[in-house]
CSV table of C-alpha atoms and ligand atoms in Angstrom, one decimal:
chain,number,residue,atom,x,y,z
A,196,MET,CA,45.4,-69.7,-55.0
A,197,PRO,CA,46.7,-73.6,-54.3
A,198,VAL,CA,43.7,-75.5,-52.4
A,199,GLY,CA,44.8,-79.3,-51.0
A,200,GLY,CA,47.5,-79.5,-54.1
A,201,TYR,CA,45.6,-78.2,-56.6
A,202,LYS,CA,45.0,-74.7,-58.6
A,203,LEU,CA,42.0,-73.1,-59.0
A,204,LEU,CA,42.1,-71.5,-62.9
A,205,PRO,CA,39.5,-68.4,-63.2
A,206,ILE,CA,37.4,-69.5,-66.2
A,207,VAL,CA,38.1,-66.4,-68.7
A,208,HIS,CA,34.9,-65.8,-70.6
A,209,GLU,CA,35.1,-62.0,-70.4
A,210,VAL,CA,38.2,-61.0,-69.5
A,211,ALA,CA,41.1,-61.5,-72.4
A,212,SER,CA,43.3,-63.0,-70.1
A,213,ALA,CA,44.5,-63.8,-66.4
A,214,THR,CA,47.9,-64.5,-64.9
A,215,VAL,CA,48.2,-67.1,-62.5
A,216,ASP,CA,51.7,-68.0,-60.1
A,217,GLY,CA,53.3,-66.3,-63.1
A,218,VAL,CA,51.3,-68.1,-65.9
A,219,GLU,CA,49.6,-66.4,-68.7
A,220,LEU,CA,45.9,-67.5,-69.1
A,221,THR,CA,44.2,-66.9,-72.4
A,222,ALA,CA,40.5,-67.0,-73.1
A,223,ASP,CA,41.9,-69.8,-75.6
A,224,TRP,CA,43.4,-71.9,-73.1
A,225,ASN,CA,40.1,-71.6,-71.5
A,226,ARG,CA,38.2,-73.0,-74.3
A,227,GLN,CA,40.6,-75.6,-74.7
A,228,PHE,CA,40.0,-76.2,-71.1
A,229,GLU,CA,36.1,-76.4,-72.1
A,230,THR,CA,36.5,-78.6,-75.0
A,231,ARG,CA,38.5,-80.9,-73.1
A,232,VAL,CA,35.5,-80.8,-70.1
A,233,ILE,CA,33.0,-82.0,-72.8
A,234,GLU,CA,34.8,-84.6,-74.1
A,235,ASP,CA,35.3,-86.3,-71.1
A,236,TYR,CA,31.9,-86.4,-70.4
A,237,ASP,CA,29.0,-86.5,-72.6
A,238,SER,CA,26.6,-84.7,-71.0
A,239,SER,CA,24.1,-85.0,-74.3
A,240,PRO,CA,20.7,-86.6,-71.4
A,241,LEU,CA,21.2,-83.3,-69.5
A,242,PHE,CA,20.3,-81.3,-72.4
A,243,ASP,CA,17.7,-83.7,-74.3
A,244,LEU,CA,16.0,-83.9,-70.5
A,245,ALA,CA,16.0,-79.9,-70.1
A,246,ALA,CA,14.4,-80.1,-74.0
A,247,LEU,CA,11.6,-82.2,-72.9
A,248,SER,CA,8.5,-79.8,-71.8
A,249,GLU,CA,8.6,-78.6,-68.5
A,250,ALA,CA,11.8,-80.3,-67.4
A,251,GLU,CA,14.0,-77.1,-68.1
A,252,SER,CA,14.4,-76.8,-64.6
A,253,ILE,CA,17.2,-79.4,-64.5
A,254,GLU,CA,19.1,-77.8,-65.4
A,255,TRP,CA,19.5,-75.0,-63.2
A,256,CYS,CA,20.5,-77.2,-60.2
A,257,TYR,CA,24.1,-75.5,-58.9
A,258,GLY,CA,24.8,-78.7,-56.5
A,259,CYS,CA,24.6,-76.4,-53.5
A,260,GLY,CA,23.0,-79.9,-51.8
A,261,ARG,CA,20.3,-78.1,-49.8
A,262,CYS,CA,17.7,-80.9,-51.3
A,263,VAL,CA,20.3,-83.7,-49.8
A,264,PRO,CA,18.8,-84.1,-46.3
A,265,VAL,CA,15.6,-83.1,-47.0
A,266,CYS,CA,15.1,-86.2,-50.0
A,267,PRO,CA,13.5,-88.8,-47.8
A,268,VAL,CA,14.5,-91.8,-50.4
A,269,ASP,CA,18.2,-89.8,-50.4
A,270,LEU,CA,17.8,-90.8,-46.3
A,271,VAL,CA,17.3,-94.5,-47.1
A,272,GLY,CA,19.3,-94.6,-50.4
A,273,GLU,CA,21.5,-92.6,-53.0
A,274,TYR,CA,19.0,-90.3,-55.2
A,275,GLY,CA,17.9,-86.8,-54.6
A,276,PRO,CA,17.6,-83.6,-57.1
A,277,ARG,CA,21.6,-82.8,-57.4
A,278,LYS,CA,22.3,-86.2,-57.5
A,279,VAL,CA,20.2,-87.1,-60.8
A,280,HIS,CA,21.5,-83.8,-62.1
A,281,ARG,CA,25.6,-85.2,-62.0
A,282,LYS,CA,24.2,-88.3,-63.4
A,283,LEU,CA,23.0,-86.6,-66.1
A,284,GLN,CA,25.9,-84.6,-66.2
A,285,MET,CA,28.1,-87.6,-66.7
A,286,GLY,CA,26.0,-89.1,-69.7
A,287,ILE,CA,24.1,-91.4,-67.6
A,288,ASP,CA,20.3,-91.3,-69.1
A,289,LEU,CA,17.2,-91.2,-66.7
A,290,LEU,CA,14.9,-93.0,-69.0
A,291,GLU,CA,17.4,-96.1,-68.6
A,292,ASP,CA,17.9,-96.1,-64.8
A,293,PRO,CA,16.7,-96.9,-62.0
A,294,ASP,CA,16.4,-93.7,-60.7
A,295,LEU,CA,13.4,-92.6,-62.7
A,296,TRP,CA,11.5,-94.3,-60.9
A,297,LEU,CA,12.5,-93.5,-57.4
A,298,CYS,CA,11.1,-89.8,-56.6
A,299,THR,CA,7.8,-89.8,-54.9
A,300,THR,CA,7.0,-86.5,-56.1
A,301,CYS,CA,7.0,-85.3,-52.4
A,302,GLY,CA,7.9,-82.2,-52.9
A,303,ASN,CA,10.6,-81.1,-50.5
A,304,CYS,CA,14.0,-80.5,-52.1
A,305,LEU,CA,11.7,-78.5,-53.7
A,306,ARG,CA,10.7,-76.1,-50.5
A,307,VAL,CA,14.4,-75.9,-49.9
A,308,CYS,CA,15.8,-75.8,-53.3
A,309,PRO,CA,17.1,-72.1,-54.2
A,310,LYS,CA,17.0,-72.8,-57.8
A,311,GLN,CA,13.2,-73.8,-57.7
A,312,VAL,CA,14.7,-77.3,-60.1
A,313,ASP,CA,11.5,-78.9,-59.9
A,314,MET,CA,11.2,-82.7,-59.6
A,315,ILE,CA,7.4,-82.4,-59.5
A,316,LYS,CA,7.5,-81.3,-63.4
A,317,ILE,CA,11.1,-83.0,-64.2
A,318,MET,CA,10.1,-86.6,-63.2
A,319,PRO,CA,6.5,-86.6,-64.9
A,320,ALA,CA,8.2,-85.4,-68.2
A,321,ALA,CA,10.9,-87.7,-68.2
A,322,ARG,CA,8.6,-90.9,-66.7
A,323,GLU,CA,6.1,-89.6,-70.1
A,324,ALA,CA,9.3,-89.6,-72.0
A,325,ALA,CA,10.8,-93.0,-71.2
A,326,MET,CA,7.3,-94.5,-72.0
A,327,THR,CA,6.7,-92.9,-75.4
A,328,ALA,CA,10.0,-94.0,-76.6
A,329,GLY,CA,8.7,-97.8,-74.8
A,330,LYS,CA,11.7,-98.1,-72.4
A,331,GLU,CA,11.1,-100.7,-69.6
A,332,VAL,CA,8.7,-99.8,-67.3
A,333,PRO,CA,8.9,-101.6,-64.0
A,334,ALA,CA,6.0,-104.3,-64.1
A,335,GLU,CA,4.3,-103.7,-61.0
A,336,LEU,CA,3.7,-100.1,-62.0
A,337,GLN,CA,2.2,-101.1,-65.5
A,338,GLY,CA,-0.1,-103.8,-64.7
A,339,VAL,CA,-1.5,-100.6,-62.1
A,340,LEU,CA,-2.3,-98.2,-65.3
A,341,GLU,CA,-3.2,-101.2,-67.8
A,342,ALA,CA,-5.8,-102.0,-64.3
A,343,THR,CA,-6.8,-98.7,-64.7
A,344,PHE,CA,-7.1,-97.5,-68.4
A,345,LYS,CA,-9.6,-100.7,-67.8
A,346,TYR,CA,-11.8,-100.5,-65.2
A,347,GLY,CA,-11.4,-96.5,-64.0
A,348,ASN,CA,-9.5,-97.5,-60.9
A,349,ALA,CA,-5.7,-99.0,-59.6
A,350,LEU,CA,-7.0,-101.9,-57.9
A,351,GLY,CA,-8.4,-103.8,-61.4
A,352,GLN,CA,-11.8,-103.7,-59.8
A,353,SER,CA,-15.5,-103.6,-61.1
A,354,PRO,CA,-17.1,-100.4,-61.5
A,355,ARG,CA,-20.3,-102.2,-60.2
A,356,ARG,CA,-18.2,-102.6,-56.5
A,357,ARG,CA,-17.6,-98.8,-56.1
A,358,SER,CA,-20.1,-98.6,-53.9
A,359,ALA,CA,-20.2,-102.1,-51.7
A,360,TRP,CA,-18.6,-100.3,-49.0
A,361,THR,CA,-21.9,-98.6,-48.0
A,362,LYS,CA,-23.5,-101.4,-46.6
A,363,GLY,CA,-22.0,-101.4,-44.0
A,364,ALA,CA,-22.0,-97.6,-42.6
A,365,GLY,CA,-24.9,-98.6,-40.6
A,366,VAL,CA,-27.0,-95.0,-42.2
A,367,PRO,CA,-28.3,-94.4,-45.4
A,368,VAL,CA,-25.9,-93.1,-48.2
A,369,ARG,CA,-27.3,-91.4,-51.6
A,370,ASP,CA,-26.5,-93.4,-54.6
A,371,LEU,CA,-26.8,-90.8,-57.5
A,372,THR,CA,-27.1,-93.0,-60.0
A,373,LYS,CA,-30.2,-94.1,-57.9
A,374,GLU,CA,-31.4,-90.9,-56.2
A,375,PRO,CA,-30.6,-88.4,-58.8
A,376,GLY,CA,-31.3,-85.0,-57.6
A,377,PRO,CA,-29.6,-82.0,-56.5
A,378,VAL,CA,-26.7,-82.2,-53.3
A,379,ASP,CA,-24.8,-79.7,-51.7
A,380,TYR,CA,-21.6,-81.9,-51.0
A,381,LEU,CA,-20.6,-84.6,-53.8
A,382,PHE,CA,-18.3,-87.4,-51.6
A,383,TYR,CA,-15.8,-88.3,-54.3
A,384,VAL,CA,-15.0,-91.6,-52.7
A,385,GLU,CA,-11.5,-92.1,-54.6
A,386,ASP,CA,-10.4,-95.9,-55.1
A,387,TYR,CA,-9.0,-96.7,-51.9
A,388,TRP,CA,-11.9,-95.8,-49.5
A,389,SER,CA,-13.8,-97.0,-52.6
A,390,TYR,CA,-12.2,-100.3,-52.7
A,391,HIS,CA,-9.5,-101.3,-49.8
A,392,PRO,CA,-11.1,-103.4,-46.7
A,393,ARG,CA,-9.8,-100.9,-44.5
A,394,GLY,CA,-10.5,-97.7,-46.8
A,395,HIS,CA,-13.8,-99.0,-46.3
A,396,GLN,CA,-13.6,-98.5,-42.8
A,397,ALA,CA,-12.9,-95.6,-43.0
A,398,ALA,CA,-15.7,-94.3,-45.7
A,399,GLN,CA,-18.1,-95.9,-43.4
A,400,ALA,CA,-17.1,-93.8,-40.3
A,401,PHE,CA,-17.2,-91.3,-42.5
A,402,ALA,CA,-20.5,-91.7,-44.0
A,403,ARG,CA,-21.4,-92.0,-40.3
A,404,ILE,CA,-20.1,-88.7,-38.9
A,405,LEU,CA,-21.6,-86.8,-42.1
A,406,HIS,CA,-25.2,-88.4,-41.1
A,407,GLN,CA,-24.1,-87.3,-37.6
A,408,LEU,CA,-23.5,-83.3,-38.4
A,409,GLY,CA,-27.1,-83.6,-41.1
A,410,ILE,CA,-24.5,-82.9,-44.3
A,411,ASP,CA,-26.6,-83.1,-47.5
A,412,TYR,CA,-24.0,-84.9,-49.9
A,413,GLY,CA,-24.3,-88.1,-52.4
A,414,ILE,CA,-22.0,-90.6,-54.4
A,415,LEU,CA,-20.9,-91.6,-57.7
A,416,GLY,CA,-22.0,-95.4,-57.4
A,417,HIS,CA,-20.6,-96.9,-60.5
A,418,GLU,CA,-20.3,-93.7,-62.6
A,419,GLU,CA,-17.4,-92.9,-60.2
A,420,ARG,CA,-13.6,-93.5,-61.8
A,421,THR,CA,-10.3,-91.8,-59.9
A,422,LEU,CA,-9.1,-89.1,-60.8
A,423,GLY,CA,-5.4,-90.3,-61.4
A,424,ASP,CA,-3.1,-87.5,-60.7
A,425,SER,CA,-0.9,-90.3,-59.3
A,426,GLN,CA,-1.0,-92.2,-62.6
A,427,ARG,CA,0.0,-88.7,-63.8
A,428,LEU,CA,2.9,-88.2,-61.7
A,429,ALA,CA,4.2,-92.0,-62.5
A,430,GLY,CA,4.2,-90.6,-66.0
A,431,GLU,CA,0.8,-91.4,-67.8
A,432,LYS,CA,-0.4,-88.5,-69.0
A,433,GLY,CA,-2.6,-89.6,-71.6
A,434,LEU,CA,-4.1,-91.4,-69.2
A,435,PHE,CA,-5.0,-88.6,-66.6
A,436,GLU,CA,-6.5,-86.5,-69.5
A,437,MET,CA,-9.0,-89.7,-71.2
A,438,LEU,CA,-10.2,-90.1,-67.1
A,439,MET,CA,-10.1,-85.8,-66.6
A,440,GLU,CA,-12.2,-86.1,-70.0
A,441,GLN,CA,-14.3,-89.2,-68.3
A,442,VAL,CA,-14.9,-87.6,-65.1
A,443,VAL,CA,-15.8,-84.3,-66.3
A,444,GLU,CA,-18.6,-85.6,-68.2
A,445,THR,CA,-19.6,-87.4,-65.3
A,446,LEU,CA,-19.7,-84.3,-62.9
A,447,ASP,CA,-21.5,-82.1,-65.2
A,448,ARG,CA,-24.8,-84.6,-64.9
A,449,HIS,CA,-24.9,-83.5,-61.4
A,450,GLU,CA,-25.9,-81.3,-59.4
A,451,PHE,CA,-23.7,-79.8,-56.4
A,452,GLY,CA,-22.6,-77.2,-54.2
A,453,ALA,CA,-18.8,-78.3,-53.8
A,454,ILE,CA,-16.9,-81.7,-54.1
A,455,VAL,CA,-15.6,-83.4,-50.6
A,456,THR,CA,-12.6,-86.3,-51.0
A,457,PRO,CA,-10.9,-88.1,-48.4
A,458,ASP,CA,-7.5,-88.9,-50.8
A,459,PRO,CA,-5.1,-85.6,-50.8
A,460,HIS,CA,-4.0,-87.1,-54.3
A,461,GLY,CA,-7.7,-86.6,-55.8
A,462,PHE,CA,-7.8,-83.0,-53.8
A,463,ASN,CA,-5.0,-82.0,-56.2
A,464,ALA,CA,-5.6,-83.7,-59.1
A,465,LEU,CA,-9.0,-81.0,-58.8
A,466,ALA,CA,-7.9,-78.3,-56.9
A,467,THR,CA,-4.5,-77.5,-59.0
A,468,VAL,CA,-4.6,-79.9,-62.2
A,469,TYR,CA,-8.0,-79.9,-63.5
A,470,PRO,CA,-8.6,-76.0,-63.7
A,471,LYS,CA,-5.2,-76.2,-66.1
A,472,TYR,CA,-7.3,-77.8,-68.6
A,473,GLY,CA,-10.0,-75.6,-68.2
A,474,HIS,CA,-12.0,-77.8,-65.2
A,475,THR,CA,-12.7,-75.3,-62.5
A,476,PHE,CA,-14.9,-76.9,-58.5
A,477,GLU,CA,-14.9,-76.2,-56.0
A,478,VAL,CA,-13.0,-78.9,-53.8
A,479,LEU,CA,-12.9,-79.7,-50.2
A,480,HIS,CA,-10.3,-82.1,-48.5
A,481,TYR,CA,-12.5,-84.5,-46.0
A,482,THR,CA,-10.8,-82.9,-42.9
A,483,GLN,CA,-11.7,-79.3,-44.3
A,484,LEU,CA,-15.2,-80.1,-44.5
A,485,LEU,CA,-15.5,-81.4,-40.5
A,486,ALA,CA,-12.7,-79.1,-38.8
A,487,PRO,CA,-15.0,-75.9,-39.2
A,488,ARG,CA,-18.2,-77.8,-38.0
A,489,VAL,CA,-16.1,-80.0,-35.3
A,490,SER,CA,-17.8,-78.4,-32.4
A,491,GLU,CA,-20.9,-79.7,-33.4
A,492,LEU,CA,-20.5,-83.0,-33.1
A,493,THR,CA,-21.2,-85.1,-29.6
A,494,PHE,CA,-18.7,-86.6,-28.7
A,495,THR,CA,-19.4,-89.7,-26.1
A,496,THR,CA,-16.7,-91.7,-25.6
A,497,PRO,CA,-13.6,-90.3,-24.5
A,498,LEU,CA,-10.5,-92.4,-26.2
A,499,ASP,CA,-7.3,-92.2,-24.1
A,500,VAL,CA,-4.9,-92.4,-26.7
A,501,LYS,CA,-1.4,-90.6,-27.4
A,502,VAL,CA,-1.5,-90.0,-31.5
A,503,THR,CA,1.0,-89.0,-33.8
A,504,PHE,CA,-0.3,-87.2,-37.1
A,505,HIS,CA,1.5,-87.7,-40.6
A,506,ASP,CA,0.9,-85.0,-42.9
A,507,PRO,CA,0.3,-86.7,-46.8
A,508,CYS,CA,2.5,-84.7,-49.4
A,509,TYR,CA,-0.5,-84.0,-51.2
A,510,LEU,CA,-2.3,-82.2,-48.3
A,511,GLY,CA,0.6,-80.3,-46.7
A,512,ARG,CA,3.4,-79.8,-48.6
A,513,HIS,CA,1.6,-79.5,-52.0
A,514,ASN,CA,-1.6,-77.7,-50.7
A,515,GLY,CA,-0.9,-76.2,-47.6
A,516,GLU,CA,-3.0,-77.4,-45.4
A,517,TYR,CA,-1.4,-78.4,-42.2
A,518,ASP,CA,-4.1,-77.6,-39.8
A,519,ALA,CA,-7.7,-79.4,-40.1
A,520,PRO,CA,-6.4,-82.4,-39.4
A,521,ARG,CA,-4.6,-81.1,-36.1
A,522,ARG,CA,-7.8,-79.5,-35.3
A,523,LEU,CA,-9.9,-82.5,-35.8
A,524,LEU,CA,-7.5,-84.5,-33.6
A,525,GLU,CA,-7.7,-82.1,-31.0
A,526,ALA,CA,-11.0,-82.1,-30.6
A,527,ILE,CA,-11.4,-85.3,-29.2
A,528,PRO,CA,-11.9,-85.4,-25.9
A,529,GLY,CA,-8.9,-87.7,-23.8
A,530,LEU,CA,-6.4,-87.2,-26.9
A,531,GLU,CA,-3.2,-85.8,-27.2
A,532,LEU,CA,-1.2,-85.4,-30.2
A,533,ILE,CA,2.6,-85.7,-30.3
A,534,GLU,CA,4.2,-84.6,-33.2
A,535,MET,CA,7.2,-86.3,-35.1
A,536,MET,CA,10.1,-84.4,-35.4
A,537,ARG,CA,9.9,-84.5,-39.3
A,538,CYS,CA,6.1,-83.5,-39.5
A,539,ARG,CA,4.4,-80.2,-41.3
A,540,GLU,CA,6.3,-78.1,-43.9
A,541,ASN,CA,9.1,-80.9,-43.6
A,542,GLY,CA,7.3,-84.0,-43.1
A,543,TYR,CA,8.1,-86.8,-44.4
A,544,CYS,CA,6.9,-88.9,-47.2
A,545,CYS,CA,5.2,-92.2,-47.2
A,546,GLY,CA,6.7,-93.2,-50.1
A,547,GLY,CA,3.1,-94.0,-52.0
A,548,GLY,CA,3.2,-89.9,-54.3
A,549,GLY,CA,3.6,-89.8,-57.5
A,550,GLY,CA,3.4,-93.2,-58.2
A,551,GLY,CA,5.1,-94.8,-55.3
A,552,MET,CA,2.5,-96.0,-54.6
A,553,TRP,CA,2.4,-98.6,-57.2
A,554,LEU,CA,6.3,-99.3,-57.3
A,555,ASP,CA,7.3,-100.8,-53.8
A,556,GLY,CA,9.4,-103.5,-55.0
A,557,HIS,CA,11.3,-101.1,-57.5
A,558,THR,CA,12.0,-99.1,-54.9
A,559,GLN,CA,12.9,-101.7,-51.9
A,560,SER,CA,15.2,-103.4,-54.3
A,561,HIS,CA,17.0,-99.5,-54.9
A,562,THR,CA,17.3,-98.2,-50.9
A,563,SER,CA,18.2,-99.9,-47.8
A,564,GLU,CA,14.7,-99.3,-46.2
A,565,ARG,CA,10.7,-98.7,-47.1
A,566,LEU,CA,10.0,-94.8,-46.3
A,567,SER,CA,6.8,-96.6,-44.9
A,568,VAL,CA,8.9,-98.6,-42.2
A,569,ARG,CA,10.7,-96.0,-41.5
A,570,ARG,CA,8.2,-93.4,-40.8
A,571,VAL,CA,6.4,-95.7,-38.7
A,572,LYS,CA,9.6,-96.3,-36.8
A,573,GLU,CA,9.3,-92.8,-36.5
A,574,ALA,CA,5.8,-92.6,-35.0
A,575,ALA,CA,6.8,-95.5,-32.5
A,576,GLU,CA,9.6,-93.1,-31.6
A,577,THR,CA,7.1,-90.5,-30.0
A,578,GLY,CA,5.6,-93.0,-27.7
A,579,ALA,CA,2.1,-92.6,-29.4
A,580,ASP,CA,-0.5,-95.4,-29.4
A,581,VAL,CA,-1.4,-94.5,-32.9
A,582,LEU,CA,-0.7,-93.2,-35.8
A,583,ALA,CA,-3.1,-91.4,-37.3
A,584,VAL,CA,-3.4,-90.4,-40.6
A,585,CYS,CA,-5.9,-88.9,-43.5
A,586,CYS,CA,-5.0,-90.3,-47.3
A,587,PRO,CA,-6.4,-93.5,-48.0
A,588,TYR,CA,-2.9,-95.1,-49.3
A,589,GLU,CA,-1.7,-94.9,-45.9
A,590,VAL,CA,-3.5,-96.6,-43.8
A,591,SER,CA,-2.1,-100.3,-45.5
A,592,ARG,CA,1.0,-98.5,-46.4
A,593,PHE,CA,1.5,-98.1,-42.5
A,594,GLU,CA,0.1,-101.1,-41.2
A,595,ASP,CA,2.7,-102.8,-43.5
A,596,GLY,CA,5.4,-100.9,-42.5
A,597,ALA,CA,4.4,-101.5,-38.5
A,598,LYS,CA,4.5,-105.1,-39.5
A,599,ALA,CA,8.1,-104.9,-41.0
A,600,ALA,CA,9.6,-102.8,-38.2
A,601,GLY,CA,7.6,-104.6,-35.3
A,602,VAL,CA,6.2,-102.6,-33.9
A,603,ASP,CA,2.7,-103.4,-34.8
A,604,ASP,CA,2.1,-104.0,-31.2
A,605,ARG,CA,2.1,-101.2,-30.1
A,606,LEU,CA,1.2,-99.1,-33.0
A,607,ARG,CA,-2.1,-98.7,-34.4
A,608,VAL,CA,-2.9,-97.0,-37.4
A,609,LEU,CA,-6.1,-95.2,-37.9
A,610,ASP,CA,-7.8,-92.6,-40.4
A,611,ILE,CA,-8.7,-89.6,-38.6
A,612,ALA,CA,-12.5,-90.7,-39.5
A,613,GLU,CA,-11.8,-93.4,-37.8
A,614,LEU,CA,-10.9,-92.0,-34.5
A,615,LEU,CA,-13.5,-89.3,-34.4
A,616,ASP,CA,-16.3,-92.3,-35.0
A,617,MET,CA,-14.7,-93.8,-32.2
A,618,ALA,CA,-15.9,-91.6,-30.6
A,619,LEU,CA,-18.9,-90.6,-31.5
A,620,GLY,CA,-19.2,-94.1,-30.5
A,621,GLY,CA,-18.6,-95.9,-33.3
A,622,PRO,CA,-21.2,-97.9,-35.5
A,623,ASP,CA,-23.3,-98.8,-32.4
A,624,ARG,CA,-24.5,-95.3,-31.7
A,625,VAL,CA,-26.1,-96.0,-35.0
A,626,ALA,CA,-27.5,-99.4,-35.0
A,627,GLY,CA,-31.1,-99.5,-37.0
A,628,ALA,CA,-29.9,-95.9,-38.3
B,883,LIG,S1,18.5,-77.6,-53.3
B,883,LIG,FE1,18.4,-76.7,-55.5
B,883,LIG,S2,19.8,-76.2,-56.7
B,883,LIG,FE2,20.7,-76.9,-54.8
B,883,LIG,S3,21.6,-79.1,-55.3
B,883,LIG,FE3,19.9,-79.2,-54.8
B,883,LIG,S4,18.3,-79.2,-57.1
B,883,LIG,FE4,20.6,-78.1,-56.9
B,884,LIG,S1,10.7,-84.7,-54.5
B,884,LIG,FE1,11.1,-85.2,-52.9
B,884,LIG,S2,11.7,-87.9,-53.3
B,884,LIG,FE2,11.3,-86.8,-55.3
B,884,LIG,S3,13.7,-85.8,-55.1
B,884,LIG,FE3,12.3,-84.4,-54.3
B,884,LIG,S4,12.2,-84.9,-52.2
B,884,LIG,FE4,13.1,-86.3,-53.2
């Protein structure tokens, strides 16, 4: 019974009394003990959080610690579900704590948690409660939420510029607002392929691949709005629902067989969240559209590169797709695929999910290293020449990370669509098309 100078005393709930070392412990004594504990720690923040819709599982944590080694934020700081639970138990109000904004909703803790403590539901609920209560929201995130509300995209760009990327594609891209009519696939470009300069390059590469495959598709041009999943996870459920209404109203005006998108966050919204509101569409991530048809592509340029691949959390862990991106990479002549130590189900988060894309400053001031920098170092350790990605958030995140890690001279960051396009001969093959 003695452990390190202390005695473990039984909690007497079910029996009238127990005897330890000749001392009788009664149910009364136990009640006094519990009263003292409650007086030492005011755990009301834990109970208040658990009372929020969808956040009840925060109470289920029993401190086993399995989430500790898999949480990407814990690896660069002091975080993780067990620590959040402990702080709440000790009376720290999460709604006013910097921890509120650190979770990327990557889902790796949920994968291993025996109690199914679901941070993907808990953190958005807590963030929403903080916003509703007028608590401080990091300015960088606040700016993005306001831009999304005003312009329908996270980058605060004009909807008129949505299809600007098509000019450099070298192939025709049908804008359904100008050329209406049914298509097999609606290419939902989403924000970072629509507006970010590096996203433009990937979008143009993808258009050239679709062209070679003869796929019938169109885009929504200025009618497209972000699907808003990261804004939802950052706590702005109201904004998400407003966007969803606009998106559904637009989609209902067009005829298409399925939606294809490069953005795992948008894919997640359409595949798992819209149906909960009664809106069901067939949706594919772009790698899922291309993988079954990769044998139809005519590769002309072997790449002779070693490539490692980063699994996007919202394609892999959240939606179970690990193989389609790898099938595409393995089909490229001359390409050698090397896996990182953390891959597939245990892939390390880039830090961009759950609103993390717009919280880098906040995260940096509460951790020792950005998640994207750590991930790029893991990629460089494999000896790869290229870090391949298939999420529009990741090219710019990892390019910045590669510079910060000092490996940008030996590790390029490329979307899988860009790698495929290079092996197909790149823009030159379609010049004049
Ligand atoms: S794995 Fe689940 S139960 Fe275990 S410490 Fe983490 S959150 Fe708590
Ligand atoms: S969802 Fe990911 S970042 Fe959030 S607590 Fe779990 S493991 Fe950590």
